[in-house]
PDB file of C-alpha atoms in Angstrom:
ATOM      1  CA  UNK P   1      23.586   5.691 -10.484  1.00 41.00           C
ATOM      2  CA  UNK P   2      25.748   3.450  -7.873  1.00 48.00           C
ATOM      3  CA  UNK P   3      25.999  -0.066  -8.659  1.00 48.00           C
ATOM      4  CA  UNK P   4      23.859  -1.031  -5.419  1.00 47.00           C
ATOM      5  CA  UNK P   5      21.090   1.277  -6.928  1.00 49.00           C
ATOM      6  CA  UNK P   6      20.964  -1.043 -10.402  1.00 61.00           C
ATOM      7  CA  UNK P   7      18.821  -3.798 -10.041  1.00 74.00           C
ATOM      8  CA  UNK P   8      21.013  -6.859  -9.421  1.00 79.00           C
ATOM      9  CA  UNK P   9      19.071  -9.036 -11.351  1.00 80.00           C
ATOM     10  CA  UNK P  10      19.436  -6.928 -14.595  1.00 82.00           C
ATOM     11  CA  UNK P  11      23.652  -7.109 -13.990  1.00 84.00           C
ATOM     12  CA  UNK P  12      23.332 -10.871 -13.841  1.00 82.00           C
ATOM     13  CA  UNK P  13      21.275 -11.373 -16.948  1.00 80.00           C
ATOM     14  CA  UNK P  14      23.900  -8.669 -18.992  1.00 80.00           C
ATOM     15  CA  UNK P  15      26.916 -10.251 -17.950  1.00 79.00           C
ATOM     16  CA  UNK P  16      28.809 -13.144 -19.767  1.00 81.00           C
ATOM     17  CA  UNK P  17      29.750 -15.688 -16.835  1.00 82.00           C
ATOM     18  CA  UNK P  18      31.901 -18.586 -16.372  1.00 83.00           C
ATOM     19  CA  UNK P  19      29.654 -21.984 -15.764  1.00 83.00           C
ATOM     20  CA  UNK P  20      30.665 -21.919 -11.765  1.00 87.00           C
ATOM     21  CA  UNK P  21      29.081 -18.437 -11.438  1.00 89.00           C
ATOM     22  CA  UNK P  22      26.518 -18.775 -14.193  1.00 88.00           C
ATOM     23  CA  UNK P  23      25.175 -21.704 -11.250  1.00 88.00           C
ATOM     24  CA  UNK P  24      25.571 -19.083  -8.454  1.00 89.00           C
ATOM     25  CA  UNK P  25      23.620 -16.265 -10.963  1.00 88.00           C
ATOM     26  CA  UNK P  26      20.676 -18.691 -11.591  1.00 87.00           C
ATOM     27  CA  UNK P  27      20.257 -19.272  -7.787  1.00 87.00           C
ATOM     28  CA  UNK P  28      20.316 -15.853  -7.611  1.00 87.00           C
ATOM     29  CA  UNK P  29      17.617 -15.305 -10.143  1.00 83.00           C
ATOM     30  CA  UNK P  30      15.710 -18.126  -8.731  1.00 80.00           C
ATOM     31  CA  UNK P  31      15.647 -17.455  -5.045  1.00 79.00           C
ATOM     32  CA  UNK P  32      16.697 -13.660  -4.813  1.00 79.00           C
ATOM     33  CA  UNK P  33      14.561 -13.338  -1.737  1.00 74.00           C
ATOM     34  CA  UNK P  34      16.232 -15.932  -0.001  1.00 75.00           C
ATOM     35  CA  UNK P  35      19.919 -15.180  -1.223  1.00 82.00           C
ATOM     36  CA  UNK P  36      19.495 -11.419  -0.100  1.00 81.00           C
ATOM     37  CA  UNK P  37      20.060 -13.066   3.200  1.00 76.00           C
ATOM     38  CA  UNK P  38      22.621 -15.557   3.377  1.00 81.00           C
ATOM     39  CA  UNK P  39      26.412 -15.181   3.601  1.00 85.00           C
ATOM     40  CA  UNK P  40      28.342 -16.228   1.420  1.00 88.00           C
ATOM     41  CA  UNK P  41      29.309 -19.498   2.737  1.00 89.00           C
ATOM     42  CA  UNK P  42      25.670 -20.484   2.599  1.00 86.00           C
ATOM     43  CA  UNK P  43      24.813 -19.155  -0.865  1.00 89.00           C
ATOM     44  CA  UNK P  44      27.847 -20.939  -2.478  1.00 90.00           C
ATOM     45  CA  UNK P  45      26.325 -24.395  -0.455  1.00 88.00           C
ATOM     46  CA  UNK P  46      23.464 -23.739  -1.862  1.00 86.00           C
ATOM     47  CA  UNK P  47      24.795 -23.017  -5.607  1.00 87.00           C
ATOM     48  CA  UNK P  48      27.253 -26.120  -5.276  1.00 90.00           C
ATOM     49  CA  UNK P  49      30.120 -24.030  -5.865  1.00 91.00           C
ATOM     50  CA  UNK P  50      33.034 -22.675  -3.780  1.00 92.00           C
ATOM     51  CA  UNK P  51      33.000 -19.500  -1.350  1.00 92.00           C
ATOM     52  CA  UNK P  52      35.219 -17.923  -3.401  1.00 92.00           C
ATOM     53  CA  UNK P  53      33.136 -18.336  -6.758  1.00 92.00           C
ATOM     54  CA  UNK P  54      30.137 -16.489  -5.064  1.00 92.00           C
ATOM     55  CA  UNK P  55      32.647 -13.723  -3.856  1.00 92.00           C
ATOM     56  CA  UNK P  56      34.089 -13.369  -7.542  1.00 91.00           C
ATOM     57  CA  UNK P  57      30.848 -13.232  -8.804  1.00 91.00           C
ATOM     58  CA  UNK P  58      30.058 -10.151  -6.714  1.00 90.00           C
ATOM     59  CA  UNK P  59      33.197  -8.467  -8.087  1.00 91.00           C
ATOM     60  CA  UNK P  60      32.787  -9.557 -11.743  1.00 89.00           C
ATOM     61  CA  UNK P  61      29.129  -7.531 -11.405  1.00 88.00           C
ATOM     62  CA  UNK P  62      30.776  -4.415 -10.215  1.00 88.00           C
ATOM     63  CA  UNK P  63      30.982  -4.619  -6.514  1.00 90.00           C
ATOM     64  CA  UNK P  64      33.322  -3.406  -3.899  1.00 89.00           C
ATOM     65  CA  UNK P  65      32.707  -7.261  -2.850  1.00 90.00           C
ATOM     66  CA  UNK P  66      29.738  -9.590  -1.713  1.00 90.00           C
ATOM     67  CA  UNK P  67      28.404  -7.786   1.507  1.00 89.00           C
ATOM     68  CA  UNK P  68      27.852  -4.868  -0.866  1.00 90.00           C
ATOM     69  CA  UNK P  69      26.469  -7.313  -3.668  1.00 89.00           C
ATOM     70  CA  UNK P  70      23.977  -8.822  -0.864  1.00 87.00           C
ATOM     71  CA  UNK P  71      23.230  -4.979   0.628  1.00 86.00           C
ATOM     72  CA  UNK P  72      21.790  -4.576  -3.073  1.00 86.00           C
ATOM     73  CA  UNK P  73      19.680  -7.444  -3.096  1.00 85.00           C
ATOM     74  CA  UNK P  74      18.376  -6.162   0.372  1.00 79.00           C
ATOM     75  CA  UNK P  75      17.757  -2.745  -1.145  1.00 77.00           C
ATOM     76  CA  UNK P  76      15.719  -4.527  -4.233  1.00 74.00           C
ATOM     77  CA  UNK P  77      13.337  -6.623  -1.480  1.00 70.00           C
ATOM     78  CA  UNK P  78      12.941  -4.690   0.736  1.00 63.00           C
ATOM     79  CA  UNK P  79       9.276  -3.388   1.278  1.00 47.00           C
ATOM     80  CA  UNK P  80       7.844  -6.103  -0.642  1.00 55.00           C
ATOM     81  CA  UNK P  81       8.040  -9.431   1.761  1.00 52.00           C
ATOM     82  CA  UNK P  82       4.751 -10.164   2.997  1.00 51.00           C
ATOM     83  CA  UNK P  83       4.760 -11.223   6.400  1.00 50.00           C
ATOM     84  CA  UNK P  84       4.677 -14.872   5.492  1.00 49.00           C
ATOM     85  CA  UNK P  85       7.696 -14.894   2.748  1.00 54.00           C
ATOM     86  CA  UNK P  86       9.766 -13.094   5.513  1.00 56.00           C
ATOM     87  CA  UNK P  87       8.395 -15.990   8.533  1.00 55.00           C
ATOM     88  CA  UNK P  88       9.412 -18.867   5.634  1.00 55.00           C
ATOM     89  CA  UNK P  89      12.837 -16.881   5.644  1.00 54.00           C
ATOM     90  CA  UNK P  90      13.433 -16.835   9.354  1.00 54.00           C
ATOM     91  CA  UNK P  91      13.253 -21.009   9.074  1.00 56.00           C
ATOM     92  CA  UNK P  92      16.694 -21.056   7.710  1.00 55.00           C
ATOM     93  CA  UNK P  93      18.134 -20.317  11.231  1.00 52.00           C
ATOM     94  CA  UNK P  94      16.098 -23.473  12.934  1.00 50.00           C
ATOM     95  CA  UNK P  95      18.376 -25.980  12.199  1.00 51.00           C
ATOM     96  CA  UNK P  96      21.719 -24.690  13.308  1.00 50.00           C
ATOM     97  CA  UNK P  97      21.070 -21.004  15.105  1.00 63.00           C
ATOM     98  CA  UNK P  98      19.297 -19.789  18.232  1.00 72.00           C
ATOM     99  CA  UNK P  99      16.700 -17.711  16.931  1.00 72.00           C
ATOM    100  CA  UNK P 100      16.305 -15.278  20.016  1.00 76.00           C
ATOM    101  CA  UNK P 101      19.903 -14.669  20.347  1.00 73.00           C
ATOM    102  CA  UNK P 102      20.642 -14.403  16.571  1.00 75.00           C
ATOM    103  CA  UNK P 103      18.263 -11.827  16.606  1.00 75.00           C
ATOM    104  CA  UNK P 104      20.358 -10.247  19.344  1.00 78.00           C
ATOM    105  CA  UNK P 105      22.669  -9.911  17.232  1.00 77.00           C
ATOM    106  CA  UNK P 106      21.055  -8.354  14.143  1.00 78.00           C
ATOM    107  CA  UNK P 107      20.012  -5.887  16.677  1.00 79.00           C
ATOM    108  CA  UNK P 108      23.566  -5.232  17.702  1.00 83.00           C
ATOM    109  CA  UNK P 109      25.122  -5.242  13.916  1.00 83.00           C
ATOM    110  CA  UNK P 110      21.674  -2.762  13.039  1.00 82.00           C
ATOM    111  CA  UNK P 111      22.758  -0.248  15.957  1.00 85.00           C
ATOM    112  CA  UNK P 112      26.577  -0.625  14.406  1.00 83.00           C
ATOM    113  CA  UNK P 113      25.667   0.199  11.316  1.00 81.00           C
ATOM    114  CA  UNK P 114      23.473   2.910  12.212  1.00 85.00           C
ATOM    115  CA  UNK P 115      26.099   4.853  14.270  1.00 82.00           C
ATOM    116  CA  UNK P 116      28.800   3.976  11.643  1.00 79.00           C
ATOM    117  CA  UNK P 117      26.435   5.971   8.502  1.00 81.00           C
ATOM    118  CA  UNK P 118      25.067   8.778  10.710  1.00 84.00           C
ATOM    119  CA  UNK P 119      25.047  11.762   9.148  1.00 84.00           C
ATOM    120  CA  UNK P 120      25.898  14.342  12.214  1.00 84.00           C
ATOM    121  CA  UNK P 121      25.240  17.077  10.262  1.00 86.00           C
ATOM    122  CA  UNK P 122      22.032  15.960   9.352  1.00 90.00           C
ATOM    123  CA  UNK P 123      21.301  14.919  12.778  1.00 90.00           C
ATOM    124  CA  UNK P 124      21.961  18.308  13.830  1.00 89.00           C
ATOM    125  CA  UNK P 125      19.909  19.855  11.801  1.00 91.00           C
ATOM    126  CA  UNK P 126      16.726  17.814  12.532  1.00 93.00           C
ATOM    127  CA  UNK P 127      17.623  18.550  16.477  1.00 92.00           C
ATOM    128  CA  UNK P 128      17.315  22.599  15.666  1.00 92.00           C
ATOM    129  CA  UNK P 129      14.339  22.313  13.531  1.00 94.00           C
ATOM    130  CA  UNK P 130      12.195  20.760  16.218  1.00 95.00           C
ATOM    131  CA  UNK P 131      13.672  22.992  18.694  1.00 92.00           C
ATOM    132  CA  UNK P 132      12.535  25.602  16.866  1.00 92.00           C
ATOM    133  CA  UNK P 133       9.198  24.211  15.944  1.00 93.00           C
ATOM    134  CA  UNK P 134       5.703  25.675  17.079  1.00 93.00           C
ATOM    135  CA  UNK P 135       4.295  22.381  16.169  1.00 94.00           C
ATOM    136  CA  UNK P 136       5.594  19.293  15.973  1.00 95.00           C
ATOM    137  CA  UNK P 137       3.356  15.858  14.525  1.00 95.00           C
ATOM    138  CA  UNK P 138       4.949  12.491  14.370  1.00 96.00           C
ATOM    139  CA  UNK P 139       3.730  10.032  12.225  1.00 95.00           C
ATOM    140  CA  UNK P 140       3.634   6.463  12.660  1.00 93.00           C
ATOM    141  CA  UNK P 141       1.295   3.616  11.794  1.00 92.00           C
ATOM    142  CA  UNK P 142       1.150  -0.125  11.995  1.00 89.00           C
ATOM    143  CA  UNK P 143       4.226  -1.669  13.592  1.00 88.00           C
ATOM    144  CA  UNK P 144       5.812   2.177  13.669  1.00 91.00           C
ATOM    145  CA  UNK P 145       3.168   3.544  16.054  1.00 92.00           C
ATOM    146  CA  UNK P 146       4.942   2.142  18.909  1.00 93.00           C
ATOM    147  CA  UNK P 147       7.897   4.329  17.905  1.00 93.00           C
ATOM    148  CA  UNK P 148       5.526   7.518  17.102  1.00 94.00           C
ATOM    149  CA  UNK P 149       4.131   7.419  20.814  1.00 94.00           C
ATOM    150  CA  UNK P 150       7.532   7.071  22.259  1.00 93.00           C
ATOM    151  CA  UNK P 151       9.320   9.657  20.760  1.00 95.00           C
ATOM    152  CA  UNK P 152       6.090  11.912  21.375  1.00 94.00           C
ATOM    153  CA  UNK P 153       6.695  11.283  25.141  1.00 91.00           C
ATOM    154  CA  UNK P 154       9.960  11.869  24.648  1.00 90.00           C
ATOM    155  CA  UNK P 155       9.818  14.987  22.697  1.00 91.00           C
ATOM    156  CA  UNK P 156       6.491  16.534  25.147  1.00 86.00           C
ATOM    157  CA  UNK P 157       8.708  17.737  28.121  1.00 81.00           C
ATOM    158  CA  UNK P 158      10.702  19.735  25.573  1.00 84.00           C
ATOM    159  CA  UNK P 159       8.267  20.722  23.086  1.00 85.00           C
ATOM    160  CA  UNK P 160       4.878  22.007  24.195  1.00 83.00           C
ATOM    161  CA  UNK P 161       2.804  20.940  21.022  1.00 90.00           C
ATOM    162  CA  UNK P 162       3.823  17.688  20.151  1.00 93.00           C
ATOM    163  CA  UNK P 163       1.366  14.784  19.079  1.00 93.00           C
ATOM    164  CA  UNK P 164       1.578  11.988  17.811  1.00 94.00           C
ATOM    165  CA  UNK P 165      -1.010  10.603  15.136  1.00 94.00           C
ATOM    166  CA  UNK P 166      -0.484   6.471  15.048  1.00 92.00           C
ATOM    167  CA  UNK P 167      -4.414   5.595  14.555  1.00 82.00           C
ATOM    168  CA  UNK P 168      -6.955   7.529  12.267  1.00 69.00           C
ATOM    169  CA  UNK P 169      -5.479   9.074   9.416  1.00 65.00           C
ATOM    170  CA  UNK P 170      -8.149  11.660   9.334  1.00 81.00           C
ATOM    171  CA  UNK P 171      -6.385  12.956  12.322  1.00 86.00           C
ATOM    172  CA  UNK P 172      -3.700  14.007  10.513  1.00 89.00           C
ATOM    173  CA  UNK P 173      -5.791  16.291   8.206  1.00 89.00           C
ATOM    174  CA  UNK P 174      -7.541  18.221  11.427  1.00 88.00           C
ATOM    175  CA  UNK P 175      -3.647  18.568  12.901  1.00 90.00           C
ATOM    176  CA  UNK P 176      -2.118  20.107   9.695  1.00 89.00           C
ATOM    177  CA  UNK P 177      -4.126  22.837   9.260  1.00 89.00           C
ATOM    178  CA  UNK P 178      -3.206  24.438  12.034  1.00 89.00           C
ATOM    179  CA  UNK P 179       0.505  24.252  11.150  1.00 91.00           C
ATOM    180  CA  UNK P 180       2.514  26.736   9.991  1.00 89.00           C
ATOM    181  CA  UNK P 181       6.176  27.244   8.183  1.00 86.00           C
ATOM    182  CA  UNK P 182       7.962  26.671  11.694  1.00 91.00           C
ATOM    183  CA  UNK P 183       5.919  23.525  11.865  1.00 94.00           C
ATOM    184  CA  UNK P 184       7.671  20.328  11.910  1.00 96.00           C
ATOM    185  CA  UNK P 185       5.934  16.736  10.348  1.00 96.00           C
ATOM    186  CA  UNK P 186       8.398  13.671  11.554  1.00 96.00           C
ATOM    187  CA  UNK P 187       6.677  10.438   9.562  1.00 96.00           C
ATOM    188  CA  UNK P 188       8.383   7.009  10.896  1.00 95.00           C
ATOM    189  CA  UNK P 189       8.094   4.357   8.750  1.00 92.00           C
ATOM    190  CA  UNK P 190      10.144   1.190   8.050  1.00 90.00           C
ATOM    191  CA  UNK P 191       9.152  -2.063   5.541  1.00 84.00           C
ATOM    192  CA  UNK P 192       7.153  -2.778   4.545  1.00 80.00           C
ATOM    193  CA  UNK P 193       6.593   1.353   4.378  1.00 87.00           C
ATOM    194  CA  UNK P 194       2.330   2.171   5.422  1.00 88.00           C
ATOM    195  CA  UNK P 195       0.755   4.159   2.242  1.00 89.00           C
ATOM    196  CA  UNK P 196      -1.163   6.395   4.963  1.00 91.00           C
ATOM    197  CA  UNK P 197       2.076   8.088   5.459  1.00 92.00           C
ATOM    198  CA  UNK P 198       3.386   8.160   2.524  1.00 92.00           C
ATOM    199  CA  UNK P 199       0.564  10.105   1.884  1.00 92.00           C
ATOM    200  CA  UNK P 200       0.128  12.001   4.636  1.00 93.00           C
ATOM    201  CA  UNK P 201       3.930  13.112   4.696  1.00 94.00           C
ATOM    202  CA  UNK P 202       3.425  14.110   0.933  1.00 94.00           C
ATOM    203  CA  UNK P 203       0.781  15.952   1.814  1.00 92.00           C
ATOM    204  CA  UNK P 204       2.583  17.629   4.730  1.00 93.00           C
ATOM    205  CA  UNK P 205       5.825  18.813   2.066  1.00 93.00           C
ATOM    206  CA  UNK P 206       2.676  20.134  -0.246  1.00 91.00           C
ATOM    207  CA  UNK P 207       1.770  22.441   2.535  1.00 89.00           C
ATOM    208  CA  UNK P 208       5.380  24.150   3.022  1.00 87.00           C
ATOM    209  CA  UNK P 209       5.723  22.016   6.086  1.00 93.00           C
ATOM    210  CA  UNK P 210       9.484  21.157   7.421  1.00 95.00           C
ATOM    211  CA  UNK P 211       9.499  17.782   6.911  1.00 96.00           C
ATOM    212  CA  UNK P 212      11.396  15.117   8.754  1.00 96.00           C
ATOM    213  CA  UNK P 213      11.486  11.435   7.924  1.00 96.00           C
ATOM    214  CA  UNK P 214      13.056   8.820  10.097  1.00 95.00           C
ATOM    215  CA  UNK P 215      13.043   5.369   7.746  1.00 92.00           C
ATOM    216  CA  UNK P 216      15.729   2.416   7.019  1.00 88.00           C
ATOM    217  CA  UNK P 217      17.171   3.501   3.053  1.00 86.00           C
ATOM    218  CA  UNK P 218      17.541   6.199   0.739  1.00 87.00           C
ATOM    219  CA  UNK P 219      15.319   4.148  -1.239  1.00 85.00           C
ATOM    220  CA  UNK P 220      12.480   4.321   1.161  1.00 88.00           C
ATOM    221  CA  UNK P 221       9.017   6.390  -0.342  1.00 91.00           C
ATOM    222  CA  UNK P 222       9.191   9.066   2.494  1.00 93.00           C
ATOM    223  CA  UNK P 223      12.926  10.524   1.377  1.00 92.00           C
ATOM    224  CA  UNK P 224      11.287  11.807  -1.954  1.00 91.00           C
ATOM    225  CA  UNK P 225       9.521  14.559   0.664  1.00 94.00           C
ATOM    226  CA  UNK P 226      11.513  14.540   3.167  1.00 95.00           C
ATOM    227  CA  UNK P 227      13.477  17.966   3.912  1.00 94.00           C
ATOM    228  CA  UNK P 228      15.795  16.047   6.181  1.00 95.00           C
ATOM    229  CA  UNK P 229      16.022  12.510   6.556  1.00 95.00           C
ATOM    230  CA  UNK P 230      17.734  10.050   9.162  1.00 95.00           C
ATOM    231  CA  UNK P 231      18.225   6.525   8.789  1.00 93.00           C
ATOM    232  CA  UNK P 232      18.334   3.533  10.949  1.00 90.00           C
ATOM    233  CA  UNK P 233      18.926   0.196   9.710  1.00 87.00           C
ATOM    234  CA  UNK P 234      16.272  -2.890  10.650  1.00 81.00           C
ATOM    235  CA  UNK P 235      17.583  -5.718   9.078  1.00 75.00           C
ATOM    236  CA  UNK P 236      15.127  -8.807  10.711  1.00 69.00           C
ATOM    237  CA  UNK P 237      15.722 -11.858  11.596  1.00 62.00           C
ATOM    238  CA  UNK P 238      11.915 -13.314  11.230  1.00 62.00           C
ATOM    239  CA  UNK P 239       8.800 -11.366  10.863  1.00 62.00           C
ATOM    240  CA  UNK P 240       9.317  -9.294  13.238  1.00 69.00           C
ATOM    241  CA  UNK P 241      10.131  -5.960  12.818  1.00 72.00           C
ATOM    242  CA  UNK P 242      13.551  -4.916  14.742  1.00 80.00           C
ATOM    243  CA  UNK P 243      13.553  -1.432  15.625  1.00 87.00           C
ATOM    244  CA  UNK P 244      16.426  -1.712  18.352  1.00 88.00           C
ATOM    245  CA  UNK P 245      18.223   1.034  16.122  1.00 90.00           C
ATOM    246  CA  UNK P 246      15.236   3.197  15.633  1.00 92.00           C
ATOM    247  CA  UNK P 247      14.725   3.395  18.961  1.00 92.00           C
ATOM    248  CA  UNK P 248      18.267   4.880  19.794  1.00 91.00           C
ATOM    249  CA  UNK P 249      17.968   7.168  16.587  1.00 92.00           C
ATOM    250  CA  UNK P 250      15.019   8.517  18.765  1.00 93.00           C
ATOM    251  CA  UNK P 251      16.420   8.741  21.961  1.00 91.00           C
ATOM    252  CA  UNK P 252      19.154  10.226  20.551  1.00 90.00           C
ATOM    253  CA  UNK P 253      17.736  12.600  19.063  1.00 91.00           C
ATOM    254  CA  UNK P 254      14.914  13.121  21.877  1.00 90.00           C
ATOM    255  CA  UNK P 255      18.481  13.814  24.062  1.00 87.00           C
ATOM    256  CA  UNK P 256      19.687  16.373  22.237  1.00 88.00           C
ATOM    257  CA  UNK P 257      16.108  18.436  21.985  1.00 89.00           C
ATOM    258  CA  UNK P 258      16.251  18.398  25.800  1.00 85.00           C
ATOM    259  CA  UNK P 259      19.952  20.054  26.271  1.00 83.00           C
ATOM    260  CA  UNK P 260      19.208  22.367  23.654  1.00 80.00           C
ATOM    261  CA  UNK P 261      16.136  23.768  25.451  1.00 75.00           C
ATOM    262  CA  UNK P 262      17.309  23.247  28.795  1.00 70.00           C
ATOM    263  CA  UNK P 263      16.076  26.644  30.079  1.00 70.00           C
ATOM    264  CA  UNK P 264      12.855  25.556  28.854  1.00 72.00           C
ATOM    265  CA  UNK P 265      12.894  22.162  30.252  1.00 66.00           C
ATOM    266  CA  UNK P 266      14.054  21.863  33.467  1.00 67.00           C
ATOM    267  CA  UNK P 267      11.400  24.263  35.407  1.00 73.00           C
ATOM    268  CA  UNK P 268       8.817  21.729  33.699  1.00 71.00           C
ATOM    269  CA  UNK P 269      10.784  18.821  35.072  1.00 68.00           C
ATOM    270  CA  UNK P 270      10.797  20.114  38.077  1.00 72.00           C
ATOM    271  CA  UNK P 271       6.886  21.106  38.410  1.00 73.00           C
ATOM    272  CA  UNK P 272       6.197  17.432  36.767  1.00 68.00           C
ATOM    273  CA  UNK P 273       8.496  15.889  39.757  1.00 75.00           C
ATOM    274  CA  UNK P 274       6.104  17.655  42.201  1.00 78.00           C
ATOM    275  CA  UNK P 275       3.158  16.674  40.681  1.00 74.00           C
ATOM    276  CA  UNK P 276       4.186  12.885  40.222  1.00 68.00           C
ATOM    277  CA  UNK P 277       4.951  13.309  44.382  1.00 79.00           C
ATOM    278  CA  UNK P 278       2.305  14.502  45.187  1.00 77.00           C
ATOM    279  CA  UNK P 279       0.181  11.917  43.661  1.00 80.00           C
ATOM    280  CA  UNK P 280       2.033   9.071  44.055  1.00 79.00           C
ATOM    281  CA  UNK P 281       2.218   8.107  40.258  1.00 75.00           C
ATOM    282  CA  UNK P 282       5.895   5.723  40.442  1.00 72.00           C
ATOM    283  CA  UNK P 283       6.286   3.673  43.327  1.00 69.00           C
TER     284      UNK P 283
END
């Protein structure tokens, strides 16, 4: 196990520290919520110490530094902020950040980060599988239904039988049954993670299903039955979800489904261009 995988909290309380970062640890302890989010600049303000206390700290505990000290502390709240805890976060920004264009910018660092840990050969992979699916069902609920409906529209003028199941989890049930082993389940789901498809996706890996899961961590619940997994980091800002990077995973992905079946494709384009004409559906 990786030292980001240990729970930070437990390294704190087994390590003999100086007084400075014995004050840093017990803000730690007290406020890890909160301190999963700051820099380090902030976190040492708010432990009276110096900056480079708080990043000797982080070393002392067994990290490559602090980002990946505060990554861990990410990894160990993540999925359980309710939407207010994560709203009384977002205040911190108030009194010396634009809110709007700091969350800009998480977007942009989320969509770096993404693209710098993508593993192509994964990707790859998931692109054949639903171009060789009979069936693909996408899974999304809550704030990840939005996603679920796009990359369904995304994936239908490629792949005949796609759906997307966002709403009544008994739809699910009447869906699998008709799948088979080249069937593909793609469940969506990002903190705080939905137990319907959790559920549903295990269900889908009980029934020899290919399973896909598009999610933010290895640590997420959908990776335990996943056959492939992608992730896409949506670090927030407030309590609002950012799925900037999700949605380029997709389209990404969605891309790469439509050059591989190209033959397939493009006389549907061209008979859904004709149709469109004719009745006048885009201005």
């Amino acid at each position: 196990m990786t030292k980001r995988q240990k729970d930070v909290l437990a390294l704190i309380k087994s390590m003999p520290l100086s007084d400075k970062k014995k004050q840093v640890a017990k803000y730690i302890a007290d406020n890890y919520i909160e301190a999963a989010f700051l820099t380090a600049a902030e976190l040492a303000r708010r432990s009276s110490v110096s900056e480079p206390t708080v990043i000797r700290l982080a070393v002392d505990l067994g990290y490559a530094g602090f980002p990946e000290m505060r990554s861990a502390l990410q990894d160990k709240v993540q999925g359980k902020l309710t939407t207010l805890s994560r709203l009384k976060g977002s205040h911190r920004f108030k009194a010396s950040k634009n809110p709007a264009v700091q969350s800009l910018v998480t977007d942009m660092k989320n969509l770096e980060n993404t693209l710098h840990n993508i593993n192509v050969r994964t990707l790859n992979r998931v692109v054949n599988r639903i171009v060789q699916a009979d069936k693909v069902i996408i899974l999304g609920y809550k704030m990840s239904s939005c996603l679920a409906q796009f990359f369904q529209m995304a994936l239908k003028k490629s792949i005949d039988n796609t759906i997307a199941v966002t709403t009544s989890p008994g739809q699910f049930q009447e869906e699998l049954v008709f799948t088979t082993e080249k069937s593909v389940v793609i469940a969506i789901s990002f903190p705080r993670y939905t137990t319907a498809v959790v559920r549903n996706f295990r269900m889908a890996k009980q029934q020899s299903v290919t399973t896909i899961a598009i999610t933010d961590s290895e640590l997420s619940p959908l990776v335990d039955h996943a056959t492939d997994y992608l992730l896409a980091r949506c670090d927030f800002v407030s309590y609002i979800d950012s799925f900037a990077a999700a949605m380029s995973l997709l389209c990404a992905i969605a891309t790469a489904v439509s050059i591989k079946s190209e033959d397939e494709t493009l006389p549907r384009l061209e008979e859904l261009e004709e149709l469109w004409e004719k009745n006048e559906v885009f201005f």
